[in-house]
Amino acid sequence: MDVKGVVLMNQFTIPLPLLIYDTLATRSTLTPKQRSYYDQLSKGYLGEKKLQSIIRENSYQNIIPLFGHIFEVGQTEIQIDCLLITANTIYLLEVKNYTGEYYINNNQIFHLQSHREIYNPLNQIERSTFLFKKLLEELDIKFDIKSYVVFINDEFHCYEVSRRLPFIFPKQIRRFLNKVNGSAPAYLDYAKDISRKLLSRTKLNSKYEQLPEIKPESVNHGIFCPGCDYPISRKGRFKLQCNVCKKTYDSNYLLLRTVSEYHLLFPDEKITVENITNWSGNVFSKNYIQRFLKNHLKMISKGRYTFYEFLNKNKHIEILSEKFKY
């Protein structure tokens, strides 16, 4: 699977594990470990998305932001939340979506009430910066690197912070971005060239992803509401209605999501009329499913065996990513 990163401001890469666990959370009961990992993925993504929204709300003409990219340097992987690329400097940002009150003692971070130490993002950003510099050497890119930890959540507060620490707190974010944009040369084409070089080295999947083994019989079949995740029933010939929130959907829209979920969870299984009819919980007849697949996917016949594929191999990811973009 080859999903490349993007330079355009109106596009954003959704982590593939987040899509998988989001679909599983609707169709099965996650284990405590899976739920914790899903919450971690979701919280991290929402933090990056919030930073992206702040950048998009303003006209930063001299900045190209890249979000959520994985790079491999030698045999080592780094995942960088955000890169701000200008014509003379690359800003490496580690985005933290922490909530609550904390304090710092000897460069260690503790929860204010429990006094329990939490993982210090400074260790993470130092490692990322070291490896990212090696990546730039390999790409023959000679740029200044400045690294910061961005605390994105308004419900976060930290006491006893030294001004020497590379921390950016919620109320400082816009001022920081304005300063970056204002101090950057207006040579955006040069920054775009650097961005393309970096994007040529991105990876879609991390070798450390905790993806579960999934079997079709272990997850619930049916068509589910994108809003509240409850099962949906027929309401007329071309409409479906959620049994809980009562929202009504076009059947083609939800069937396309349902086929996308099947292909996401079981990429090695063929999309056939039989499989999709069963996967959809027999809400529609086989004839209806067959007409739908013929109209929306590419039909491939091999003798007496027929299956279907998306016209764009990453289309199912685009479809399932839509719910995260608003």
GROMACS .gro file of C-alpha atoms in nm:
model
  326
    1MET     CA    1   0.000   0.000   0.000
    2ASP     CA    2   0.146   0.333  -0.103
    3VAL     CA    3  -0.016   0.643   0.043
    4LYS     CA    4   0.215   0.939  -0.005
    5GLY     CA    5   0.223   1.241   0.218
    6VAL     CA    6   0.097   1.573   0.089
    7VAL     CA    7   0.217   1.930   0.079
    8LEU     CA    8  -0.119   2.098   0.028
    9MET     CA    9  -0.274   2.257   0.335
   10ASN     CA   10  -0.620   2.112   0.272
   11GLN     CA   11  -0.503   1.751   0.291
   12PHE     CA   12  -0.412   1.550   0.598
   13THR     CA   13  -0.292   1.194   0.640
   14ILE     CA   14  -0.498   0.981   0.882
   15PRO     CA   15  -0.289   0.710   1.052
   16LEU     CA   16  -0.386   0.370   0.913
   17PRO     CA   17  -0.391   0.200   1.258
   18LEU     CA   18  -0.638   0.464   1.378
   19LEU     CA   19  -0.876   0.376   1.093
   20ILE     CA   20  -0.843   0.004   1.168
   21TYR     CA   21  -0.906   0.040   1.542
   22ASP     CA   22  -1.191   0.284   1.482
   23THR     CA   23  -1.361   0.028   1.259
   24LEU     CA   24  -1.294  -0.252   1.507
   25ALA     CA   25  -1.434  -0.045   1.794
   26THR     CA   26  -1.764  -0.027   1.606
   27ARG     CA   27  -1.780  -0.394   1.513
   28SER     CA   28  -1.629  -0.567   1.820
   29THR     CA   29  -1.530  -0.522   2.183
   30LEU     CA   30  -1.171  -0.407   2.216
   31THR     CA   31  -0.952  -0.556   2.486
   32PRO     CA   32  -0.826  -0.311   2.754
   33LYS     CA   33  -0.485  -0.306   2.583
   34GLN     CA   34  -0.643  -0.241   2.242
   35ARG     CA   35  -0.868   0.030   2.387
   36SER     CA   36  -0.569   0.202   2.546
   37TYR     CA   37  -0.378   0.194   2.216
   38TYR     CA   38  -0.684   0.320   2.025
   39ASP     CA   39  -0.729   0.608   2.274
   40GLN     CA   40  -0.360   0.693   2.242
   41LEU     CA   41  -0.383   0.700   1.861
   42SER     CA   42  -0.701   0.907   1.868
   43LYS     CA   43  -0.569   1.160   2.120
   44GLY     CA   44  -0.245   1.202   1.927
   45TYR     CA   45  -0.426   1.250   1.599
   46LEU     CA   46  -0.667   1.506   1.748
   47GLY     CA   47  -0.371   1.703   1.883
   48GLU     CA   48  -0.204   1.715   1.542
   49LYS     CA   49  -0.536   1.801   1.379
   50LYS     CA   50  -0.586   2.092   1.617
   51LEU     CA   51  -0.243   2.231   1.532
   52GLN     CA   52  -0.321   2.190   1.163
   53SER     CA   53  -0.648   2.382   1.210
   54ILE     CA   54  -0.462   2.671   1.377
   55ILE     CA   55  -0.216   2.685   1.087
   56ARG     CA   56  -0.494   2.665   0.829
   57GLU     CA   57  -0.691   2.949   0.992
   58ASN     CA   58  -0.403   3.189   0.924
   59SER     CA   59  -0.226   3.291   0.606
   60TYR     CA   60   0.126   3.167   0.668
   61GLN     CA   61   0.269   3.232   0.324
   62ASN     CA   62   0.625   3.126   0.408
   63ILE     CA   63   0.557   2.792   0.580
   64ILE     CA   64   0.489   2.442   0.446
   65PRO     CA   65   0.361   2.208   0.720
   66LEU     CA   66   0.398   1.829   0.702
   67PHE     CA   67   0.209   1.621   0.957
   68GLY     CA   68   0.247   1.270   1.091
   69HIS     CA   69   0.522   1.129   0.872
   70ILE     CA   70   0.736   0.824   0.938
   71PHE     CA   71   1.098   0.814   0.820
   72GLU     CA   72   1.357   0.540   0.834
   73VAL     CA   73   1.722   0.624   0.893
   74GLY     CA   74   1.941   0.318   0.866
   75GLN     CA   75   1.750   0.053   1.057
   76THR     CA   76   1.586   0.307   1.288
   77GLU     CA   77   1.243   0.461   1.253
   78ILE     CA   78   1.128   0.807   1.355
   79GLN     CA   79   0.774   0.939   1.353
   80ILE     CA   80   0.750   1.317   1.349
   81ASP     CA   81   0.424   1.487   1.445
   82CYS     CA   82   0.485   1.806   1.250
   83LEU     CA   83   0.754   1.968   1.037
   84LEU     CA   84   0.732   2.336   0.952
   85ILE     CA   85   0.946   2.390   0.644
   86THR     CA   86   1.062   2.737   0.548
   87ALA     CA   87   1.326   2.849   0.297
   88ASN     CA   88   1.605   2.852   0.556
   89THR     CA   89   1.493   2.652   0.862
   90ILE     CA   90   1.304   2.332   0.941
   91TYR     CA   91   1.109   2.332   1.268
   92LEU     CA   92   1.057   1.988   1.419
   93LEU     CA   93   0.754   1.981   1.649
   94GLU     CA   94   0.653   1.709   1.894
   95VAL     CA   95   0.281   1.765   1.961
   96LYS     CA   96   0.146   1.659   2.301
   97ASN     CA   97  -0.226   1.650   2.378
   98TYR     CA   98  -0.184   1.628   2.756
   99THR     CA   99  -0.454   1.746   2.996
  100GLY     CA  100  -0.426   1.832   3.365
  101GLU     CA  101  -0.172   2.007   3.588
  102TYR     CA  102   0.197   1.917   3.605
  103TYR     CA  103   0.524   2.054   3.738
  104ILE     CA  104   0.890   2.019   3.644
  105ASN     CA  105   1.171   1.923   3.877
  106ASN     CA  106   1.527   1.864   3.746
  107ASN     CA  107   1.391   1.848   3.390
  108GLN     CA  108   1.150   1.571   3.491
  109ILE     CA  109   0.773   1.615   3.459
  110PHE     CA  110   0.536   1.512   3.739
  111HIS     CA  111   0.160   1.513   3.778
  112LEU     CA  112   0.068   1.784   4.029
  113GLN     CA  113  -0.176   1.576   4.237
  114SER     CA  114  -0.027   1.226   4.224
  115HIS     CA  115   0.339   1.339   4.192
  116ARG     CA  116   0.381   1.052   3.948
  117GLU     CA  117   0.648   1.108   3.685
  118ILE     CA  118   0.534   1.099   3.322
  119TYR     CA  119   0.740   1.032   3.013
  120ASN     CA  120   0.943   1.341   2.931
  121PRO     CA  121   0.887   1.450   2.569
  122LEU     CA  122   1.230   1.614   2.572
  123ASN     CA  123   1.386   1.267   2.548
  124GLN     CA  124   1.170   1.190   2.248
  125ILE     CA  125   1.241   1.513   2.067
  126GLU     CA  126   1.616   1.483   2.125
  127ARG     CA  127   1.615   1.140   1.965
  128SER     CA  128   1.397   1.257   1.675
  129THR     CA  129   1.618   1.560   1.611
  130PHE     CA  130   1.936   1.350   1.610
  131LEU     CA  131   1.793   1.101   1.357
  132PHE     CA  132   1.630   1.371   1.145
  133LYS     CA  133   1.965   1.546   1.106
  134LYS     CA  134   2.108   1.218   0.979
  135LEU     CA  135   1.822   1.193   0.729
  136LEU     CA  136   1.896   1.544   0.601
  137GLU     CA  137   2.262   1.447   0.556
  138GLU     CA  138   2.156   1.148   0.346
  139LEU     CA  139   1.936   1.377   0.133
  140ASP     CA  140   2.214   1.637   0.108
  141ILE     CA  141   1.991   1.901   0.268
  142LYS     CA  142   2.182   2.164   0.464
  143PHE     CA  143   1.928   2.341   0.682
  144ASP     CA  144   1.908   2.472   1.035
  145ILE     CA  145   1.690   2.254   1.259
  146LYS     CA  146   1.496   2.392   1.554
  147SER     CA  147   1.298   2.155   1.773
  148TYR     CA  148   1.012   2.221   2.013
  149VAL     CA  149   0.750   2.039   2.219
  150VAL     CA  150   0.405   2.187   2.153
  151PHE     CA  151   0.141   2.135   2.421
  152ILE     CA  152  -0.178   2.175   2.222
  153ASN     CA  153  -0.455   2.123   2.478
  154ASP     CA  154  -0.600   2.428   2.655
  155GLU     CA  155  -0.666   2.209   2.961
  156PHE     CA  156  -0.293   2.154   3.017
  157HIS     CA  157  -0.082   2.359   3.257
  158CYS     CA  158   0.275   2.312   3.375
  159TYR     CA  159   0.440   2.490   3.670
  160GLU     CA  160   0.804   2.578   3.736
  161VAL     CA  161   0.905   2.574   3.371
  162SER     CA  162   1.244   2.712   3.281
  163ARG     CA  163   1.251   2.954   2.989
  164ARG     CA  164   1.541   2.754   2.849
  165LEU     CA  165   1.322   2.452   2.780
  166PRO     CA  166   1.194   2.428   2.419
  167PHE     CA  167   0.829   2.417   2.527
  168ILE     CA  168   0.543   2.596   2.351
  169PHE     CA  169   0.220   2.618   2.552
  170PRO     CA  170  -0.133   2.662   2.410
  171LYS     CA  171  -0.146   3.040   2.447
  172GLN     CA  172   0.195   3.076   2.280
  173ILE     CA  173   0.122   2.873   1.966
  174ARG     CA  174  -0.012   3.149   1.742
  175ARG     CA  175   0.262   3.389   1.849
  176PHE     CA  176   0.521   3.122   1.773
  177LEU     CA  177   0.375   3.054   1.426
  178ASN     CA  178   0.360   3.425   1.347
  179LYS     CA  179   0.726   3.457   1.443
  180VAL     CA  180   0.827   3.158   1.227
  181ASN     CA  181   0.637   3.292   0.928
  182GLY     CA  182   0.761   3.648   0.976
  183SER     CA  183   1.128   3.552   1.001
  184ALA     CA  184   1.127   3.316   0.701
  185PRO     CA  185   1.244   3.428   0.355
  186ALA     CA  186   0.970   3.441   0.093
  187TYR     CA  187   1.121   3.164  -0.122
  188LEU     CA  188   0.842   2.909  -0.095
  189ASP     CA  189   0.946   2.721  -0.411
  190TYR     CA  190   1.272   2.629  -0.240
  191ALA     CA  191   1.078   2.505   0.065
  192LYS     CA  192   0.858   2.297  -0.167
  193ASP     CA  193   1.165   2.129  -0.316
  194ILE     CA  194   1.282   2.036   0.033
  195SER     CA  195   0.935   1.904   0.117
  196ARG     CA  196   0.931   1.681  -0.192
  197LYS     CA  197   1.270   1.536  -0.103
  198LEU     CA  198   1.148   1.456   0.246
  199LEU     CA  199   0.821   1.308   0.122
  200SER     CA  200   1.017   1.074  -0.104
  201ARG     CA  201   1.151   0.908   0.214
  202THR     CA  202   0.826   0.869   0.406
  203LYS     CA  203   0.676   0.534   0.504
  204LEU     CA  204   0.305   0.461   0.533
  205ASN     CA  205   0.332   0.193   0.800
  206SER     CA  206   0.551   0.168   1.106
  207LYS     CA  207   0.710  -0.167   1.184
  208TYR     CA  208   0.612  -0.103   1.546
  209GLU     CA  209   0.237  -0.075   1.479
  210GLN     CA  210   0.024  -0.288   1.711
  211LEU     CA  211  -0.221  -0.423   1.455
  212PRO     CA  212  -0.445  -0.706   1.575
  213GLU     CA  213  -0.509  -1.030   1.393
  214ILE     CA  214  -0.866  -1.008   1.265
  215LYS     CA  215  -1.092  -1.287   1.142
  216PRO     CA  216  -1.426  -1.221   0.967
  217GLU     CA  217  -1.614  -1.436   1.217
  218SER     CA  218  -1.472  -1.241   1.514
  219VAL     CA  219  -1.638  -0.909   1.424
  220ASN     CA  220  -2.001  -0.809   1.393
  221HIS     CA  221  -2.152  -0.803   1.046
  222GLY     CA  222  -2.399  -0.537   0.938
  223ILE     CA  223  -2.416  -0.172   0.838
  224PHE     CA  224  -2.336   0.079   1.110
  225CYS     CA  225  -2.410   0.447   1.165
  226PRO     CA  226  -2.100   0.666   1.103
  227GLY     CA  227  -2.220   0.906   1.370
  228CYS     CA  228  -2.307   0.689   1.672
  229ASP     CA  229  -2.173   0.347   1.560
  230TYR     CA  230  -2.503   0.164   1.613
  231PRO     CA  231  -2.659  -0.078   1.360
  232ILE     CA  232  -2.868   0.061   1.078
  233SER     CA  233  -3.186  -0.075   0.916
  234ARG     CA  234  -3.357  -0.034   0.580
  235LYS     CA  235  -3.594   0.258   0.541
  236GLY     CA  236  -3.736   0.236   0.194
  237ARG     CA  237  -3.555   0.117  -0.116
  238PHE     CA  238  -3.263   0.361  -0.120
  239LYS     CA  239  -3.244   0.481   0.240
  240LEU     CA  240  -3.107   0.348   0.568
  241GLN     CA  241  -3.187   0.475   0.916
  242CYS     CA  242  -2.993   0.444   1.241
  243ASN     CA  243  -3.185   0.253   1.507
  244VAL     CA  244  -3.064   0.491   1.780
  245CYS     CA  245  -3.002   0.847   1.654
  246LYS     CA  246  -3.262   0.803   1.376
  247LYS     CA  247  -3.044   0.977   1.121
  248THR     CA  248  -3.122   0.874   0.762
  249TYR     CA  249  -2.852   0.796   0.506
  250ASP     CA  250  -2.835   0.724   0.135
  251SER     CA  251  -2.783   0.349   0.088
  252ASN     CA  252  -2.504   0.391  -0.169
  253TYR     CA  253  -2.306   0.611   0.071
  254LEU     CA  254  -2.324   0.361   0.356
  255LEU     CA  255  -2.266   0.058   0.134
  256LEU     CA  256  -1.949   0.219   0.001
  257ARG     CA  257  -1.833   0.276   0.361
  258THR     CA  258  -1.920  -0.084   0.448
  259VAL     CA  259  -1.723  -0.225   0.154
  260SER     CA  260  -1.435   0.006   0.251
  261GLU     CA  261  -1.439  -0.130   0.606
  262TYR     CA  262  -1.427  -0.486   0.475
  263HIS     CA  263  -1.130  -0.409   0.250
  264LEU     CA  264  -0.952  -0.222   0.532
  265LEU     CA  265  -0.984  -0.506   0.782
  266PHE     CA  266  -0.933  -0.791   0.533
  267PRO     CA  267  -0.711  -0.658   0.253
  268ASP     CA  268  -0.622  -1.011   0.137
  269GLU     CA  269  -0.986  -1.119   0.095
  270LYS     CA  270  -1.159  -1.068  -0.238
  271ILE     CA  271  -1.450  -0.827  -0.262
  272THR     CA  272  -1.724  -1.056  -0.392
  273VAL     CA  273  -2.103  -1.038  -0.395
  274GLU     CA  274  -2.118  -1.324  -0.146
  275ASN     CA  275  -1.866  -1.170   0.094
  276ILE     CA  276  -2.021  -0.822   0.090
  277THR     CA  277  -2.376  -0.955   0.126
  278ASN     CA  278  -2.270  -1.146   0.439
  279TRP     CA  279  -2.054  -0.860   0.566
  280SER     CA  280  -2.348  -0.619   0.532
  281GLY     CA  281  -2.563  -0.846   0.749
  282ASN     CA  282  -2.791  -0.940   0.457
  283VAL     CA  283  -2.958  -0.600   0.474
  284PHE     CA  284  -2.962  -0.603   0.092
  285SER     CA  285  -3.017  -0.890  -0.150
  286LYS     CA  286  -2.734  -1.040  -0.351
  287ASN     CA  287  -2.880  -0.886  -0.669
  288TYR     CA  288  -2.877  -0.541  -0.511
  289ILE     CA  289  -2.517  -0.586  -0.392
  290GLN     CA  290  -2.412  -0.709  -0.736
  291ARG     CA  291  -2.559  -0.402  -0.909
  292PHE     CA  292  -2.397  -0.176  -0.651
  293LEU     CA  293  -2.051  -0.330  -0.693
  294LYS     CA  294  -2.076  -0.313  -1.073
  295ASN     CA  295  -2.164   0.058  -1.054
  296HIS     CA  296  -1.903   0.167  -0.799
  297LEU     CA  297  -1.606  -0.068  -0.830
  298LYS     CA  298  -1.413  -0.237  -1.109
  299MET     CA  299  -1.534  -0.585  -1.198
  300ILE     CA  300  -1.270  -0.852  -1.264
  301SER     CA  301  -1.371  -1.187  -1.410
  302LYS     CA  302  -1.146  -1.491  -1.408
  303GLY     CA  303  -1.337  -1.772  -1.569
  304ARG     CA  304  -1.647  -1.834  -1.361
  305TYR     CA  305  -1.503  -1.640  -1.066
  306THR     CA  306  -1.585  -1.268  -1.033
  307PHE     CA  307  -1.458  -1.016  -0.781
  308TYR     CA  308  -1.433  -0.638  -0.754
  309GLU     CA  309  -1.164  -0.380  -0.680
  310PHE     CA  310  -1.164  -0.008  -0.606
  311LEU     CA  311  -1.064   0.200  -0.909
  312ASN     CA  312  -0.811   0.377  -0.688
  313LYS     CA  313  -0.634   0.130  -0.457
  314ASN     CA  314  -0.641   0.378  -0.169
  315LYS     CA  315  -1.001   0.489  -0.220
  316HIS     CA  316  -1.126   0.291   0.080
  317ILE     CA  317  -0.883   0.482   0.303
  318GLU     CA  318  -1.005   0.816   0.165
  319ILE     CA  319  -1.369   0.714   0.229
  320LEU     CA  320  -1.311   0.606   0.589
  321SER     CA  321  -1.091   0.910   0.660
  322GLU     CA  322  -1.378   1.150   0.589
  323LYS     CA  323  -1.532   1.116   0.938
  324PHE     CA  324  -1.205   1.237   1.097
  325LYS     CA  325  -1.177   1.554   0.891
  326TYR     CA  326  -1.455   1.754   1.053
   0.00000   0.00000   0.00000
